[in-house]
Amino acid sequence: NILTTINGYAEMLADAAPADSPLASDLAEILGAGRRAALLTRQLLTISRRAPAEPVVLDIRILLRALEKMLRRTLGEDIHLELNLPAEPLWIRSDPGQIDQILLNMAVNARDAMPQGGTLKIRACATDFETDDILMLEIVHAGRYATLVIEDNGTGMDDAVLAHLFEPFFTTKEKGKGTGLGLATVFGIVKQNKGHITVASAPGRGSTFTMHLPS
């Protein structure tokens, strides 16, 4: 709420300031910082699973197709995107903006893991757990899930990195290159949607993230 007030008044001042005014560039800096702070706040709320959500029933395939162009733009020309979607709808109940966040964060993460280019594969399918199962020491209750598998052929990760992968502010990137909130945000969204996420990776062998969201 505080940032809403700051950004709102900054926007009104920016609109009122002449383009050639020396104040215009200062106001642009204030707005940029305020928007980055708002994004950071949203990420922290998501990680703590307190971000407000507006869930609706949606077909995750439609979201993927709508986001495809932005994903390709995010990945850049050196990374090939492969989408593998089923013919039948994959219904989930979630906030569409949160699913967009998952996909974009995963795309950025994959891009950074493939600095020389490569392939990102995104596959969606239905998975039926006939009995309760255990994934990464967590119980997955029996039922139908929409499963997203996101696989890259990048640098991969060792066990030491995997042990801290979803922790807030943990990052292997050099200072100034990342906040360490991308995968923590993905984890928070998956958990807020009562889903589960696993990862398989090894140095030089890429990474595969698998997410199960309740149908």
Short mmCIF file of C-alpha atoms in Angstrom, two decimals, residues 17-208:
data_model
loop_
_atom_site.label_atom_id
_atom_site.label_comp_id
_atom_site.label_asym_id
_atom_site.label_seq_id
_atom_site.Cartn_x
_atom_site.Cartn_y
_atom_site.Cartn_z
CA ALA A 17 6.36 17.57 -15.79
CA PRO A 18 7.35 18.88 -19.27
CA ALA A 19 9.47 16.41 -21.23
CA ASP A 20 12.40 18.86 -21.33
CA SER A 21 12.25 19.54 -17.58
CA PRO A 22 15.32 18.52 -15.54
CA LEU A 23 12.85 16.91 -13.12
CA ALA A 24 11.64 14.43 -15.76
CA SER A 25 14.72 12.20 -15.58
CA ASP A 26 14.69 12.28 -11.76
CA LEU A 27 11.02 11.27 -11.71
CA ALA A 28 11.77 8.44 -14.15
CA GLU A 29 14.42 7.13 -11.73
CA ILE A 30 11.96 7.32 -8.82
CA LEU A 31 9.31 5.45 -10.81
CA GLY A 32 11.78 2.79 -11.94
CA ALA A 33 12.96 2.17 -8.37
CA GLY A 34 9.38 2.13 -7.08
CA ARG A 35 8.30 -0.43 -9.66
CA ARG A 36 11.30 -2.65 -8.91
CA ALA A 37 10.43 -2.43 -5.20
CA ALA A 38 6.81 -3.39 -5.97
CA LEU A 39 7.99 -6.41 -7.99
CA LEU A 40 10.31 -7.46 -5.16
CA THR A 41 7.45 -7.15 -2.66
CA ARG A 42 5.17 -9.32 -4.85
CA GLN A 43 7.91 -11.96 -5.12
CA LEU A 44 8.43 -12.03 -1.34
CA LEU A 45 4.68 -12.32 -0.75
CA THR A 46 4.53 -15.20 -3.23
CA ILE A 47 7.43 -16.98 -1.53
CA SER A 48 5.70 -16.64 1.85
CA ARG A 49 2.45 -17.80 0.15
CA ARG A 50 0.64 -14.63 1.18
CA ALA A 51 0.33 -13.05 -2.24
CA PRO A 52 -3.31 -12.29 -3.12
CA ALA A 53 -4.49 -14.58 -5.88
CA GLU A 54 -7.59 -14.63 -8.09
CA PRO A 55 -7.94 -18.28 -9.09
CA VAL A 56 -10.16 -19.27 -12.00
CA VAL A 57 -10.70 -22.54 -13.85
CA LEU A 58 -8.44 -22.51 -16.90
CA ASP A 59 -6.91 -24.75 -19.54
CA ILE A 60 -3.15 -24.57 -19.06
CA ARG A 61 -2.61 -25.30 -22.78
CA ILE A 62 -4.29 -22.02 -23.72
CA LEU A 63 -1.99 -20.11 -21.37
CA LEU A 64 1.06 -21.77 -22.90
CA ARG A 65 0.00 -20.93 -26.43
CA ALA A 66 -0.79 -17.32 -25.47
CA LEU A 67 2.61 -16.95 -23.81
CA GLU A 68 4.61 -18.72 -26.52
CA LYS A 69 5.66 -15.56 -28.38
CA MET A 70 6.85 -13.87 -25.17
CA LEU A 71 8.74 -17.00 -24.13
CA ARG A 72 10.56 -17.10 -27.48
CA ARG A 73 11.44 -13.42 -27.13
CA THR A 74 12.71 -14.01 -23.58
CA LEU A 75 14.86 -16.96 -24.64
CA GLY A 76 16.45 -15.17 -27.58
CA GLU A 77 17.45 -16.40 -31.03
CA ASP A 78 20.05 -18.92 -29.85
CA ILE A 79 17.62 -21.05 -27.85
CA HIS A 80 15.03 -23.23 -29.56
CA LEU A 81 11.66 -23.65 -27.80
CA GLU A 82 9.72 -26.89 -28.21
CA LEU A 83 6.12 -27.08 -26.97
CA ASN A 84 4.45 -30.46 -26.60
CA LEU A 85 0.79 -30.12 -25.65
CA PRO A 86 -1.95 -32.76 -25.48
CA ALA A 87 -5.07 -32.69 -27.64
CA GLU A 88 -7.35 -32.70 -24.58
CA PRO A 89 -7.82 -29.75 -22.17
CA LEU A 90 -5.72 -29.65 -18.99
CA TRP A 91 -7.97 -27.95 -16.45
CA ILE A 92 -6.57 -26.41 -13.27
CA ARG A 93 -7.86 -23.80 -10.82
CA SER A 94 -5.25 -21.08 -10.50
CA ASP A 95 -4.47 -17.41 -11.00
CA PRO A 96 -3.41 -17.02 -14.66
CA GLY A 97 -0.86 -14.38 -13.68
CA GLN A 98 0.83 -16.85 -11.35
CA ILE A 99 1.16 -19.46 -14.10
CA ASP A 100 2.64 -16.77 -16.37
CA GLN A 101 5.15 -16.00 -13.59
CA ILE A 102 6.16 -19.66 -13.36
CA LEU A 103 6.75 -19.97 -17.09
CA LEU A 104 8.64 -16.69 -17.49
CA ASN A 105 10.84 -17.33 -14.46
CA MET A 106 11.65 -20.81 -15.74
CA ALA A 107 12.43 -19.43 -19.20
CA VAL A 108 14.83 -16.84 -17.76
CA ASN A 109 16.49 -19.49 -15.61
CA ALA A 110 16.90 -21.82 -18.60
CA ARG A 111 18.27 -19.01 -20.78
CA ASP A 112 20.94 -18.22 -18.19
CA ALA A 113 21.87 -21.92 -18.03
CA MET A 114 22.41 -22.02 -21.81
CA PRO A 115 24.72 -19.07 -22.59
CA GLN A 116 25.89 -20.75 -25.81
CA GLY A 117 22.35 -21.59 -26.93
CA GLY A 118 20.40 -24.81 -26.74
CA THR A 119 16.87 -26.20 -26.52
CA LEU A 120 14.11 -25.65 -23.98
CA LYS A 121 11.35 -28.26 -24.02
CA ILE A 122 8.02 -27.65 -22.31
CA ARG A 123 5.66 -30.58 -22.12
CA ALA A 124 2.20 -30.64 -20.57
CA CYS A 125 0.20 -33.75 -19.80
CA ALA A 126 -2.29 -35.27 -17.36
CA THR A 127 -0.97 -37.48 -14.57
CA ASP A 128 -3.09 -39.76 -12.40
CA PHE A 129 -1.77 -40.72 -8.96
CA GLU A 130 -3.91 -43.75 -8.11
CA THR A 131 -2.63 -43.85 -4.53
CA ASP A 132 -0.80 -41.37 -2.32
CA ASP A 133 2.82 -41.06 -3.40
CA ILE A 134 5.94 -39.34 -2.08
CA LEU A 135 7.85 -36.78 -4.15
CA MET A 136 10.94 -35.19 -2.58
CA LEU A 137 9.75 -36.22 0.91
CA GLU A 138 6.30 -34.67 0.36
CA ILE A 139 3.06 -36.57 0.06
CA VAL A 140 1.18 -36.22 -3.23
CA HIS A 141 -2.40 -37.20 -2.64
CA ALA A 142 -4.16 -39.51 -5.05
CA GLY A 143 -5.98 -37.79 -7.89
CA ARG A 144 -5.51 -36.20 -11.30
CA TYR A 145 -2.89 -33.52 -11.86
CA ALA A 146 -1.85 -31.30 -14.73
CA THR A 147 1.86 -31.90 -15.15
CA LEU A 148 4.35 -29.43 -16.59
CA VAL A 149 7.81 -30.71 -17.53
CA ILE A 150 10.40 -28.03 -18.35
CA GLU A 151 13.70 -29.38 -19.65
CA ASP A 152 16.85 -27.61 -20.82
CA ASN A 153 20.19 -28.94 -22.06
CA GLY A 154 22.25 -26.31 -20.28
CA THR A 155 25.08 -26.39 -17.77
CA GLY A 156 23.17 -28.34 -15.14
CA MET A 157 23.64 -28.24 -11.36
CA ASP A 158 25.53 -30.28 -8.79
CA ASP A 159 24.14 -31.64 -5.52
CA ALA A 160 25.41 -28.66 -3.51
CA VAL A 161 23.36 -26.24 -5.65
CA LEU A 162 20.31 -28.52 -5.74
CA ALA A 163 20.24 -28.61 -1.94
CA HIS A 164 19.55 -24.85 -1.80
CA LEU A 165 17.84 -24.30 -5.17
CA PHE A 166 14.48 -23.01 -3.93
CA GLU A 167 15.77 -20.93 -1.03
CA PRO A 168 15.02 -17.18 -1.24
CA PHE A 169 18.06 -15.10 -2.29
CA PHE A 170 20.16 -18.17 -3.14
CA THR A 171 21.86 -17.65 -6.50
CA THR A 172 24.91 -18.92 -8.37
CA LYS A 173 25.02 -15.81 -10.56
CA GLU A 174 27.60 -13.09 -10.09
CA LYS A 175 26.70 -10.02 -8.04
CA GLY A 176 24.18 -7.76 -9.77
CA LYS A 177 23.04 -10.47 -12.22
CA GLY A 178 20.15 -11.92 -10.23
CA THR A 179 18.18 -11.61 -7.00
CA GLY A 180 17.89 -15.31 -6.25
CA LEU A 181 14.10 -14.99 -6.13
CA GLY A 182 13.12 -16.56 -9.47
CA LEU A 183 12.99 -20.23 -8.47
CA ALA A 184 11.91 -19.35 -4.92
CA THR A 185 8.92 -17.55 -6.48
CA VAL A 186 8.13 -20.58 -8.67
CA PHE A 187 8.26 -22.82 -5.58
CA GLY A 188 5.98 -20.46 -3.64
CA ILE A 189 3.40 -20.36 -6.44
CA VAL A 190 3.38 -24.15 -6.85
CA LYS A 191 2.87 -24.60 -3.11
CA GLN A 192 0.19 -21.90 -2.95
CA ASN A 193 -1.66 -23.90 -5.61
CA LYS A 194 -1.32 -27.10 -3.54
CA GLY A 195 1.05 -28.54 -6.12
CA HIS A 196 4.45 -30.22 -6.10
CA ILE A 197 7.75 -29.57 -7.87
CA THR A 198 10.80 -31.77 -8.39
CA VAL A 199 14.08 -31.23 -10.21
CA ALA A 200 16.62 -33.58 -11.77
CA SER A 201 19.98 -32.19 -12.84
CA ALA A 202 23.69 -32.90 -13.11
CA PRO A 203 26.67 -30.83 -14.29
CA GLY A 204 26.82 -30.78 -18.08
CA ARG A 205 23.55 -32.71 -18.43
CA GLY A 206 20.94 -29.96 -18.20
CA SER A 207 18.00 -29.69 -15.82
CA THR A 208 14.44 -31.01 -15.78
#
